[in-house]
PDB file of C-alpha atoms in Angstrom:
ATOM      1  CA  MET A   1      35.206 -46.642   5.665  1.00 56.00           C
ATOM      2  CA  LYS A   2      36.713 -44.696   2.795  1.00 60.00           C
ATOM      3  CA  LYS A   3      34.537 -42.716   0.447  1.00 59.00           C
ATOM      4  CA  SER A   4      35.279 -43.335  -3.204  1.00 58.00           C
ATOM      5  CA  LYS A   5      35.755 -40.286  -5.409  1.00 66.00           C
ATOM      6  CA  ASN A   6      34.387 -42.184  -8.393  1.00 69.00           C
ATOM      7  CA  SER A   7      30.679 -42.859  -8.545  1.00 70.00           C
ATOM      8  CA  GLN A   8      29.629 -46.423  -7.887  1.00 76.00           C
ATOM      9  CA  LEU A   9      26.501 -45.840 -10.001  1.00 78.00           C
ATOM     10  CA  ASP A  10      26.055 -46.341 -13.718  1.00 82.00           C
ATOM     11  CA  GLU A  11      24.418 -43.591 -15.806  1.00 87.00           C
ATOM     12  CA  ARG A  12      20.900 -45.002 -15.435  1.00 89.00           C
ATOM     13  CA  GLN A  13      21.258 -45.271 -11.658  1.00 87.00           C
ATOM     14  CA  GLN A  14      22.713 -41.758 -11.458  1.00 86.00           C
ATOM     15  CA  GLN A  15      19.778 -40.383 -13.455  1.00 89.00           C
ATOM     16  CA  THR A  16      17.292 -42.261 -11.241  1.00 90.00           C
ATOM     17  CA  LEU A  17      19.022 -40.936  -8.117  1.00 87.00           C
ATOM     18  CA  SER A  18      18.824 -37.386  -9.499  1.00 89.00           C
ATOM     19  CA  GLN A  19      15.090 -37.807 -10.130  1.00 90.00           C
ATOM     20  CA  ILE A  20      14.548 -39.142  -6.599  1.00 93.00           C
ATOM     21  CA  GLU A  21      16.497 -36.235  -5.103  1.00 91.00           C
ATOM     22  CA  HIS A  22      14.568 -33.785  -7.300  1.00 89.00           C
ATOM     23  CA  ARG A  23      11.212 -35.108  -6.133  1.00 92.00           C
ATOM     24  CA  ALA A  24      12.334 -35.201  -2.485  1.00 94.00           C
ATOM     25  CA  CYS A  25      13.554 -31.604  -2.662  1.00 92.00           C
ATOM     26  CA  TYR A  26      10.267 -30.330  -4.059  1.00 90.00           C
ATOM     27  CA  LEU A  27       8.228 -32.500  -1.677  1.00 94.00           C
ATOM     28  CA  ALA A  28      10.088 -30.919   1.240  1.00 93.00           C
ATOM     29  CA  TYR A  29       9.840 -27.424  -0.292  1.00 91.00           C
ATOM     30  CA  TRP A  30       6.098 -27.483  -0.956  1.00 93.00           C
ATOM     31  CA  GLY A  31       5.444 -29.407   2.269  1.00 94.00           C
ATOM     32  CA  LEU A  32       7.225 -26.677   4.198  1.00 93.00           C
ATOM     33  CA  LEU A  33       5.093 -24.039   2.491  1.00 90.00           C
ATOM     34  CA  ALA A  34       1.941 -26.008   3.365  1.00 90.00           C
ATOM     35  CA  VAL A  35       3.018 -26.227   7.019  1.00 89.00           C
ATOM     36  CA  ILE A  36       3.706 -22.483   7.137  1.00 87.00           C
ATOM     37  CA  LEU A  37       0.293 -21.687   5.642  1.00 83.00           C
ATOM     38  CA  LEU A  38      -1.464 -24.158   7.934  1.00 84.00           C
ATOM     39  CA  GLN A  39       0.149 -22.628  11.000  1.00 83.00           C
ATOM     40  CA  LEU A  40      -0.748 -19.104   9.879  1.00 77.00           C
ATOM     41  CA  ILE A  41      -4.368 -19.889   9.051  1.00 73.00           C
ATOM     42  CA  VAL A  42      -5.505 -22.672  11.354  1.00 74.00           C
ATOM     43  CA  PHE A  43      -3.341 -22.120  14.399  1.00 73.00           C
ATOM     44  CA  ASP A  44      -3.593 -18.332  14.282  1.00 65.00           C
ATOM     45  CA  GLY A  45       0.163 -17.904  13.887  1.00 62.00           C
ATOM     46  CA  ASP A  46       1.557 -14.450  14.427  1.00 68.00           C
ATOM     47  CA  GLY A  47       4.656 -14.922  12.325  1.00 73.00           C
ATOM     48  CA  LYS A  48       6.924 -15.756  15.219  1.00 78.00           C
ATOM     49  CA  THR A  49       5.677 -19.338  15.253  1.00 81.00           C
ATOM     50  CA  VAL A  50       6.739 -19.920  11.647  1.00 85.00           C
ATOM     51  CA  MET A  51      10.036 -18.024  11.681  1.00 87.00           C
ATOM     52  CA  GLY A  52      12.228 -21.148  11.566  1.00 88.00           C
ATOM     53  CA  GLU A  53      10.231 -22.728   8.771  1.00 90.00           C
ATOM     54  CA  TRP A  54      10.190 -19.433   6.870  1.00 89.00           C
ATOM     55  CA  ILE A  55      13.987 -19.087   7.077  1.00 92.00           C
ATOM     56  CA  ILE A  56      14.499 -22.612   5.725  1.00 92.00           C
ATOM     57  CA  PHE A  57      11.853 -22.086   3.021  1.00 91.00           C
ATOM     58  CA  MET A  58      13.440 -18.842   1.841  1.00 92.00           C
ATOM     59  CA  ALA A  59      16.992 -20.236   1.994  1.00 93.00           C
ATOM     60  CA  THR A  60      15.859 -23.130  -0.195  1.00 91.00           C
ATOM     61  CA  ALA A  61      14.115 -20.780  -2.622  1.00 91.00           C
ATOM     62  CA  VAL A  62      17.164 -18.512  -2.893  1.00 93.00           C
ATOM     63  CA  TYR A  63      19.513 -21.478  -3.371  1.00 92.00           C
ATOM     64  CA  LEU A  64      17.350 -23.110  -6.060  1.00 89.00           C
ATOM     65  CA  THR A  65      16.960 -19.815  -7.910  1.00 90.00           C
ATOM     66  CA  ALA A  66      20.648 -18.888  -7.742  1.00 92.00           C
ATOM     67  CA  ALA A  67      21.840 -22.374  -8.724  1.00 90.00           C
ATOM     68  CA  CYS A  68      19.476 -22.577 -11.678  1.00 88.00           C
ATOM     69  CA  LEU A  69      20.429 -19.109 -12.925  1.00 90.00           C
ATOM     70  CA  LYS A  70      24.136 -19.891 -12.501  1.00 90.00           C
ATOM     71  CA  HIS A  71      23.795 -22.954 -14.704  1.00 88.00           C
ATOM     72  CA  GLY A  72      21.537 -21.290 -17.278  1.00 88.00           C
ATOM     73  CA  ILE A  73      18.415 -23.255 -16.349  1.00 88.00           C
ATOM     74  CA  TRP A  74      14.980 -21.626 -16.322  1.00 88.00           C
ATOM     75  CA  SER A  75      12.242 -24.254 -16.425  1.00 85.00           C
ATOM     76  CA  SER A  76      11.450 -27.436 -18.275  1.00 79.00           C
ATOM     77  CA  THR A  77       7.939 -26.188 -19.090  1.00 86.00           C
ATOM     78  CA  LEU A  78       7.821 -22.379 -18.859  1.00 87.00           C
ATOM     79  CA  LYS A  79       9.440 -19.783 -21.085  1.00 90.00           C
ATOM     80  CA  PRO A  80      11.135 -16.692 -19.622  1.00 90.00           C
ATOM     81  CA  ASP A  81       8.930 -14.189 -21.447  1.00 92.00           C
ATOM     82  CA  LEU A  82       6.507 -11.370 -20.647  1.00 94.00           C
ATOM     83  CA  LYS A  83       3.354 -13.506 -21.020  1.00 95.00           C
ATOM     84  CA  THR A  84       4.607 -16.163 -18.601  1.00 94.00           C
ATOM     85  CA  ASN A  85       5.746 -13.531 -16.098  1.00 95.00           C
ATOM     86  CA  VAL A  86       2.306 -11.887 -16.144  1.00 97.00           C
ATOM     87  CA  ILE A  87       0.424 -15.200 -15.783  1.00 96.00           C
ATOM     88  CA  VAL A  88       2.618 -16.432 -12.923  1.00 96.00           C
ATOM     89  CA  SER A  89       2.393 -13.041 -11.205  1.00 97.00           C
ATOM     90  CA  VAL A  90      -1.405 -13.046 -11.479  1.00 98.00           C
ATOM     91  CA  ILE A  91      -1.550 -16.561  -9.991  1.00 97.00           C
ATOM     92  CA  ALA A  92       0.738 -15.506  -7.127  1.00 96.00           C
ATOM     93  CA  ALA A  93      -1.297 -12.337  -6.548  1.00 97.00           C
ATOM     94  CA  ILE A  94      -4.599 -14.228  -6.417  1.00 97.00           C
ATOM     95  CA  ALA A  95      -3.217 -16.945  -4.131  1.00 94.00           C
ATOM     96  CA  GLY A  96      -1.492 -14.459  -1.815  1.00 92.00           C
ATOM     97  CA  GLY A  97      -4.460 -12.092  -1.769  1.00 94.00           C
ATOM     98  CA  LEU A  98      -6.869 -14.914  -0.931  1.00 93.00           C
ATOM     99  CA  LEU A  99      -4.543 -16.193   1.772  1.00 86.00           C
ATOM    100  CA  MET A 100      -4.172 -12.763   3.364  1.00 88.00           C
ATOM    101  CA  GLY A 101      -7.906 -12.174   3.118  1.00 90.00           C
ATOM    102  CA  LEU A 102      -8.560 -15.489   4.875  1.00 86.00           C
ATOM    103  CA  VAL A 103      -5.991 -14.802   7.585  1.00 81.00           C
ATOM    104  CA  VAL A 104      -7.499 -11.380   8.319  1.00 86.00           C
ATOM    105  CA  TRP A 105     -11.044 -12.758   8.155  1.00 87.00           C
ATOM    106  CA  PHE A 106     -10.216 -15.573  10.622  1.00 81.00           C
ATOM    107  CA  ARG A 107      -8.639 -13.093  13.022  1.00 82.00           C
ATOM    108  CA  TYR A 108     -11.363 -10.452  12.661  1.00 85.00           C
ATOM    109  CA  PRO A 109     -14.557 -12.227  11.556  1.00 86.00           C
ATOM    110  CA  SER A 110     -16.670  -9.106  12.132  1.00 90.00           C
ATOM    111  CA  LYS A 111     -14.655  -7.147   9.531  1.00 88.00           C
ATOM    112  CA  PRO A 112     -15.233  -8.828   6.124  1.00 90.00           C
ATOM    113  CA  ALA A 113     -14.661  -5.557   4.235  1.00 92.00           C
ATOM    114  CA  GLY A 114     -11.289  -5.144   5.937  1.00 90.00           C
ATOM    115  CA  ALA A 115     -10.355  -8.723   5.044  1.00 90.00           C
ATOM    116  CA  ALA A 116     -11.305  -8.105   1.406  1.00 93.00           C
ATOM    117  CA  ALA A 117      -9.346  -4.839   1.327  1.00 94.00           C
ATOM    118  CA  ALA A 118      -6.286  -6.522   2.858  1.00 93.00           C
ATOM    119  CA  GLY A 119      -6.521  -9.308   0.286  1.00 94.00           C
ATOM    120  CA  ILE A 120      -6.777  -6.870  -2.623  1.00 96.00           C
ATOM    121  CA  ILE A 121      -3.902  -4.690  -1.412  1.00 96.00           C
ATOM    122  CA  ILE A 122      -1.647  -7.681  -0.780  1.00 95.00           C
ATOM    123  CA  GLY A 123      -2.643  -9.114  -4.168  1.00 96.00           C
ATOM    124  CA  ILE A 124      -1.615  -5.929  -5.961  1.00 97.00           C
ATOM    125  CA  VAL A 125       1.667  -5.699  -4.061  1.00 97.00           C
ATOM    126  CA  LEU A 126       2.418  -9.380  -4.734  1.00 97.00           C
ATOM    127  CA  PHE A 127       1.690  -8.981  -8.438  1.00 98.00           C
ATOM    128  CA  VAL A 128       4.119  -6.086  -8.757  1.00 98.00           C
ATOM    129  CA  LEU A 129       6.872  -7.730  -6.683  1.00 97.00           C
ATOM    130  CA  CYS A 130       6.509 -11.115  -8.374  1.00 96.00           C
ATOM    131  CA  PHE A 131       6.483  -9.566 -11.843  1.00 97.00           C
ATOM    132  CA  LEU A 132       9.578  -7.488 -11.102  1.00 97.00           C
ATOM    133  CA  ALA A 133      11.423 -10.489  -9.601  1.00 95.00           C
ATOM    134  CA  LEU A 134      10.540 -12.728 -12.554  1.00 95.00           C
ATOM    135  CA  SER A 135      11.492 -10.081 -15.107  1.00 96.00           C
ATOM    136  CA  PHE A 136      14.812  -9.446 -13.358  1.00 95.00           C
ATOM    137  CA  SER A 137      15.519 -13.192 -13.091  1.00 94.00           C
ATOM    138  CA  ALA A 138      14.577 -13.759 -16.743  1.00 93.00           C
ATOM    139  CA  GLY A 139      17.044 -11.052 -17.759  1.00 93.00           C
ATOM    140  CA  ILE A 140      19.805 -12.681 -15.726  1.00 93.00           C
ATOM    141  CA  TYR A 141      18.896 -16.091 -17.158  1.00 92.00           C
ATOM    142  CA  LYS A 142      19.048 -14.862 -20.751  1.00 92.00           C
ATOM    143  CA  LYS A 143      22.447 -13.215 -20.254  1.00 92.00           C
ATOM    144  CA  ARG A 144      23.825 -16.264 -18.439  1.00 90.00           C
ATOM    145  CA  SER A 145      22.551 -18.779 -20.998  1.00 88.00           C
ATOM    146  CA  GLU A 146      24.016 -16.688 -23.844  1.00 89.00           C
ATOM    147  CA  LYS A 147      27.364 -16.607 -22.041  1.00 90.00           C
ATOM    148  CA  LEU A 148      27.295 -20.365 -21.446  1.00 86.00           C
ATOM    149  CA  GLU A 149      26.461 -21.033 -25.109  1.00 87.00           C
ATOM    150  CA  GLU A 150      29.406 -18.872 -26.228  1.00 85.00           C
ATOM    151  CA  GLU A 151      31.902 -20.780 -24.062  1.00 78.00           C
ATOM    152  CA  PRO A 152      33.802 -23.483 -25.929  1.00 74.00           C
ATOM    153  CA  GLU A 153      32.922 -27.024 -24.964  1.00 66.00           C
ATOM    154  CA  GLU A 154      35.395 -28.889 -22.815  1.00 61.00           C
ATOM    155  CA  LYS A 155      37.505 -31.396 -24.676  1.00 55.00           C
ATOM    156  CA  ASP A 156      37.821 -34.923 -23.351  1.00 52.00           C
ATOM    157  CA  GLU A 157      41.456 -35.928 -23.337  1.00 48.00           C
TER     158      GLU A 157
END
C-alpha cells in the first residue's frame, strides 16, 4: 500500500482531525499527570514507580512548549504578560504545595506541622520557578512572534 503525499482530506476534515488530535493529546497529557499524582499519593510512590510516566510527561511538555514557541504560539486564552505569569504561578504554587503537603502527611501522619512546612516551602519554590519559566518563555515568544511577523509571506505560484 502506497502512502499518498497529498492529503485525502478536505479542509473541513483536516480541521476536524486537528481538533481530535488536539483533544487526544491533552487527554493523554493530563491523564498521565493524574496517574502520576495518584501513584504518588494513594500508592505511596517513592518516585521510582513513576519514573517512566514522568519521563513521558516531561518529554511531552518540553515538545509542546518548544513547538509552540517555534511557531509563535502562546495560548488561545492567556496573554504573555506579568499579571498572567503571577496568577498561573500562584495556582501552580498552591496546587504543588497542597500536593506535597498531602504526600508528606500521608507518609508521616503524626507530623502535621512538618507536612504544612513542606507544603509551604515547595509552594514558594514552585512559585519562583514557575514565574521564572513563564517570564523566560514569554520573552522568547515575543521575540519569535515579532520575527515571524517581519518575515515576508510566501507567494503562491
